[in-house]
Coordinates of C-alpha atoms in Angstrom, one line a residue:
M1 CA 47.9 67.6 -68.1
P2 CA 44.9 65.4 -68.6
L3 CA 41.9 66.0 -66.3
D4 CA 42.0 62.5 -64.9
Q5 CA 45.6 63.0 -63.9
E6 CA 44.8 66.3 -62.3
E7 CA 42.0 64.8 -60.3
S8 CA 44.2 61.9 -59.0
G9 CA 47.1 64.3 -58.2
E10 CA 49.5 62.6 -60.5
K11 CA 51.9 64.4 -62.8
E12 CA 52.6 63.7 -66.4
M13 CA 55.9 61.9 -67.0
S14 CA 58.2 61.8 -70.1
F15 CA 58.9 58.7 -72.0
L16 CA 62.2 58.2 -70.3
E17 CA 60.6 58.6 -66.9
H18 CA 58.0 56.0 -67.8
L19 CA 60.9 53.6 -68.8
E20 CA 62.6 54.3 -65.5
E21 CA 59.4 53.7 -63.6
L22 CA 58.8 50.4 -65.5
R23 CA 62.4 49.3 -64.8
W24 CA 61.9 49.6 -61.0
H25 CA 58.7 47.7 -61.1
V26 CA 60.4 44.9 -63.1
V27 CA 63.3 44.9 -60.7
R28 CA 61.1 44.6 -57.6
A29 CA 59.1 41.8 -59.3
L30 CA 62.3 39.9 -60.2
V31 CA 63.6 40.3 -56.6
A32 CA 60.4 38.7 -55.3
V33 CA 60.7 35.8 -57.7
I34 CA 64.4 35.4 -56.9
V35 CA 63.8 35.3 -53.2
F36 CA 61.2 32.6 -53.5
T37 CA 63.4 30.8 -56.0
I38 CA 66.3 30.7 -53.5
A39 CA 63.9 29.4 -50.8
A40 CA 62.7 26.6 -53.1
F41 CA 66.3 25.8 -54.1
I42 CA 67.4 25.4 -50.5
M43 CA 64.3 23.2 -49.8
A44 CA 64.9 21.0 -52.9
P45 CA 64.6 17.6 -51.2
W46 CA 61.2 18.5 -49.6
V47 CA 60.0 20.2 -52.8
F48 CA 60.8 17.2 -55.0
E49 CA 59.4 14.7 -52.6
N50 CA 56.2 16.5 -51.6
I51 CA 55.4 18.6 -54.7
I52 CA 57.1 17.5 -57.9
F53 CA 57.0 13.7 -57.5
A54 CA 53.8 13.6 -55.4
P55 CA 51.5 13.2 -58.4
A56 CA 53.4 10.1 -59.3
R57 CA 52.5 8.3 -56.1
V58 CA 49.4 6.3 -55.4
D59 CA 48.8 8.2 -52.1
F60 CA 48.4 11.4 -54.0
P61 CA 45.1 13.2 -52.9
T62 CA 43.5 12.9 -56.3
F63 CA 44.0 9.1 -56.4
K64 CA 42.7 8.8 -52.9
W65 CA 39.6 10.9 -53.6
I66 CA 38.8 8.8 -56.7
C67 CA 39.3 5.6 -54.7
K68 CA 36.9 6.8 -52.1
L69 CA 34.4 7.6 -54.8
G70 CA 34.8 4.1 -56.1
N71 CA 34.3 2.6 -52.7
L72 CA 31.1 4.6 -52.3
I73 CA 29.7 3.0 -55.5
G74 CA 31.0 -0.4 -54.5
S75 CA 33.8 -0.7 -57.0
D76 CA 37.6 -1.0 -56.5
A77 CA 38.3 -0.3 -60.2
L78 CA 38.9 3.4 -59.6
C79 CA 41.6 2.7 -57.0
V80 CA 45.1 3.2 -58.4
Q81 CA 47.3 0.3 -57.1
E82 CA 50.5 1.1 -58.8
I83 CA 52.2 3.6 -61.1
P84 CA 55.0 1.5 -62.7
F85 CA 57.9 3.8 -63.7
K86 CA 61.2 5.0 -62.6
V87 CA 62.9 8.4 -63.0
Q88 CA 66.4 8.5 -64.1
S89 CA 69.0 11.2 -64.9
R90 CA 70.8 10.3 -68.1
N91 CA 72.6 13.7 -68.5
M92 CA 75.4 14.8 -66.3
T93 CA 73.8 18.1 -65.6
G94 CA 70.2 16.7 -65.6
Q95 CA 69.5 16.9 -61.9
F96 CA 71.2 20.2 -61.4
T97 CA 69.4 21.8 -64.4
M98 CA 66.0 20.5 -63.2
H99 CA 66.8 21.7 -59.6
I100 CA 67.3 25.2 -60.9
M101 CA 64.3 25.1 -63.3
S102 CA 61.9 23.7 -60.8
S103 CA 63.0 26.2 -58.1
F104 CA 62.5 29.1 -60.5
I105 CA 59.0 28.0 -61.6
L106 CA 58.0 27.5 -58.0
G107 CA 59.3 30.9 -57.1
L108 CA 57.4 32.4 -60.0
V109 CA 54.2 30.7 -59.1
I110 CA 54.4 31.8 -55.4
A111 CA 55.4 35.4 -56.3
F112 CA 52.8 35.7 -59.1
P113 CA 50.3 37.9 -57.2
Y114 CA 53.1 40.3 -56.3
V115 CA 54.5 40.4 -59.9
V116 CA 51.0 41.1 -61.2
W117 CA 50.5 43.8 -58.5
E118 CA 53.8 45.5 -59.6
F119 CA 52.8 45.7 -63.2
W120 CA 49.3 46.8 -62.2
R121 CA 50.9 49.7 -60.3
F122 CA 52.7 50.7 -63.5
I123 CA 49.6 50.5 -65.7
K124 CA 47.0 52.0 -63.3
P125 CA 48.1 55.7 -63.4
G126 CA 47.5 55.6 -67.2
L127 CA 43.9 54.6 -66.8
Q128 CA 41.0 57.0 -66.7
V129 CA 39.0 57.4 -63.5
N130 CA 36.1 55.3 -64.7
E131 CA 38.5 52.6 -66.0
R132 CA 40.1 52.4 -62.6
K133 CA 36.7 52.1 -61.0
Y134 CA 35.7 49.1 -63.2
S135 CA 39.2 47.5 -62.9
R136 CA 39.1 47.2 -59.1
G137 CA 40.1 43.8 -58.0
A138 CA 42.0 43.1 -61.2
V139 CA 45.1 41.8 -59.3
G140 CA 42.9 39.5 -57.2
S141 CA 40.9 38.2 -60.2
I142 CA 44.1 37.5 -62.2
S143 CA 45.7 35.8 -59.2
F144 CA 42.6 33.7 -58.4
L145 CA 42.3 32.5 -62.0
F146 CA 46.0 31.7 -62.2
F147 CA 46.0 29.7 -59.0
S148 CA 42.8 27.9 -60.0
G149 CA 44.5 26.9 -63.2
V150 CA 47.6 25.8 -61.4
A151 CA 45.6 23.7 -58.9
F152 CA 43.5 22.2 -61.8
G153 CA 46.7 21.3 -63.7
Y154 CA 48.4 19.9 -60.6
Y155 CA 45.6 17.9 -59.0
I156 CA 43.6 16.9 -62.1
I157 CA 45.6 16.9 -65.3
A158 CA 49.1 16.0 -64.1
P159 CA 48.3 12.8 -62.0
W160 CA 46.1 11.3 -64.7
M161 CA 48.6 12.1 -67.4
I162 CA 51.4 10.5 -65.4
Y163 CA 49.3 7.4 -64.6
F164 CA 48.3 7.0 -68.3
L165 CA 51.8 7.4 -69.7
A166 CA 53.4 5.2 -66.9
N167 CA 51.0 2.4 -67.7
Y168 CA 51.1 2.8 -71.5
S169 CA 53.1 0.0 -73.1
I170 CA 53.3 -1.3 -76.7
S171 CA 55.5 -4.3 -75.6
D172 CA 56.4 -6.2 -72.4
M173 CA 60.0 -5.8 -73.4
I174 CA 59.9 -2.1 -72.9
V175 CA 60.3 -0.7 -69.3
N176 CA 59.2 2.9 -68.6
E177 CA 62.1 4.7 -67.2
F178 CA 61.6 8.4 -67.7
D179 CA 64.4 11.0 -67.7
I180 CA 64.1 13.6 -65.0
T181 CA 64.3 16.4 -67.6
S182 CA 61.3 14.9 -69.4
Y183 CA 59.3 14.3 -66.3
V184 CA 59.8 17.8 -64.7
S185 CA 59.4 19.6 -68.0
T186 CA 56.1 17.8 -68.7
V187 CA 54.7 18.5 -65.2
V188 CA 55.7 22.1 -65.3
M189 CA 54.2 22.6 -68.8
L190 CA 50.9 21.2 -67.7
V191 CA 50.7 23.0 -64.4
L192 CA 52.0 26.4 -65.6
G193 CA 50.2 26.1 -68.9
S194 CA 46.9 25.5 -67.1
G195 CA 47.5 28.6 -65.0
L196 CA 48.0 30.7 -68.1
L197 CA 45.1 29.2 -70.0
F198 CA 42.8 30.1 -67.1
Q199 CA 43.6 33.7 -67.8
L200 CA 41.2 33.6 -70.8
P201 CA 38.4 35.7 -69.2
V202 CA 41.0 38.4 -68.3
V203 CA 42.4 38.4 -71.8
I204 CA 38.9 38.7 -73.3
Y205 CA 38.0 41.5 -70.9
F206 CA 41.0 43.7 -72.0
L207 CA 40.5 42.8 -75.7
T208 CA 36.9 43.9 -75.4
K209 CA 37.9 47.1 -73.6
I210 CA 40.2 48.1 -76.5
G211 CA 37.7 47.1 -79.1
I212 CA 39.6 44.2 -80.7
V213 CA 36.9 41.6 -79.6
T214 CA 33.2 41.9 -79.3
P215 CA 30.6 39.6 -77.8
E216 CA 29.0 39.3 -81.3
F217 CA 32.3 38.0 -82.6
L218 CA 32.7 35.5 -79.8
R219 CA 29.1 34.2 -80.3
K220 CA 29.6 34.0 -84.1
Y221 CA 32.7 31.9 -83.8
R222 CA 31.7 29.8 -80.8
K223 CA 31.9 26.6 -82.8
H224 CA 35.3 27.5 -84.1
S225 CA 36.5 28.3 -80.6
F226 CA 35.3 24.9 -79.4
V227 CA 37.5 23.2 -82.1
I228 CA 40.5 25.3 -81.1
I229 CA 39.9 24.3 -77.4
L230 CA 39.9 20.6 -78.5
V231 CA 43.1 21.1 -80.4
V232 CA 44.8 22.8 -77.4
A233 CA 43.5 20.0 -75.1
A234 CA 45.0 17.4 -77.5
I235 CA 48.3 19.1 -77.5
V236 CA 48.8 19.6 -73.7
T237 CA 47.3 16.2 -72.6
P238 CA 48.0 12.5 -73.4
P239 CA 46.2 11.0 -76.3
D240 CA 43.3 9.6 -74.3
L241 CA 39.7 10.9 -74.2
L242 CA 39.4 11.3 -70.5
S243 CA 42.4 13.6 -70.2
Q244 CA 41.3 15.7 -73.1
M245 CA 37.8 16.1 -71.7
L246 CA 39.2 17.0 -68.3
I247 CA 40.8 20.1 -69.8
T248 CA 38.3 20.8 -72.6
I249 CA 35.2 21.1 -70.3
P250 CA 36.7 23.8 -68.0
L251 CA 38.3 25.7 -70.9
Y252 CA 35.0 25.8 -72.7
L253 CA 33.2 27.0 -69.5
L254 CA 35.8 29.7 -69.2
F255 CA 35.1 30.7 -72.8
E256 CA 31.4 31.0 -72.1
I257 CA 32.2 33.1 -69.0
S258 CA 34.4 35.2 -71.3
V259 CA 31.4 35.8 -73.6
I260 CA 29.3 37.0 -70.7
I261 CA 32.2 39.3 -69.5
S262 CA 32.7 40.6 -73.0
A263 CA 28.9 41.4 -73.3
S264 CA 29.0 43.3 -70.0
V265 CA 32.1 45.3 -71.0
A266 CA 30.5 46.2 -74.4
K267 CA 27.3 47.3 -72.8
R268 CA 29.2 49.5 -70.3
K269 CA 31.3 51.0 -73.1
A270 CA 28.2 51.8 -75.1
R271 CA 26.5 53.5 -72.1
E272 CA 29.6 55.5 -71.4
E273 CA 29.9 56.6 -75.0
A274 CA 26.2 57.6 -75.0
E275 CA 26.7 59.6 -71.8
E276 CA 29.8 61.3 -73.3
L277 CA 27.9 62.2 -76.4
L278 CA 25.2 63.8 -74.3
K279 CA 27.7 65.8 -72.3
E280 CA 29.2 67.1 -75.5
Q281 CA 25.8 68.2 -76.7
N282 CA 25.2 69.9 -73.2
I283 CA 22.3 67.6 -72.6
S284 CA 22.0 66.0 -69.1
P285 CA 21.7 62.2 -69.3
S286 CA 18.4 60.9 -68.0

């Protein structure tokens, strides 16, 4: 039995016991998601009116904040007066499918901290004592970054994307009438995608911990990373400069934060390795 497990009072488990343990963590996480999914499914009229379709209305908080900013500088040009489009359901199962999909995504978003906590409970016993020490607050950090990304996608990216596409027209003969499947899928992709993209610092942290990524590597390919971020922004946003910059700037800031985190992790690893080497040589570290 490893020393760290002895110190923590945990017994060594077989491979099948690990699988059984993982199964129950997954089951509990799924139960939490299902419970919130059912709640969202029951509250469908309120959810669609106040959450899903809210970014498509001129009274959405983002548009109101921008309008107030315009009024402060003496301009009404920033006030959104109309978002000209209608939502239709052209497939027989369109509304029902989107009802289930939106309920599940909302359930997943709400249950996200608990899901992360369950998986963290499975991973934590396998960590060494010093790794547990430096990983305190992991669930809170992951959840904070996820909800920050979700809020950014919902309040910044989604409303401006909807406004741009609703007003985009190549001919007066064409009327924008979006299918509900297209509308909901696009909004979900932006919001959930932003939440996942904001996990970049966490990903870099663990990649640095296992030695796949180094701060030198990140600094060396900083320009390449910026190009990749631009490509990602171009894929997940409408083809206008404002929307692309809205997601490029925070993603690049997250990358720079990731470089700092990677450097901190690398320095800590080097110090621990030096201390371990000194212990092996029976020399007390200074």
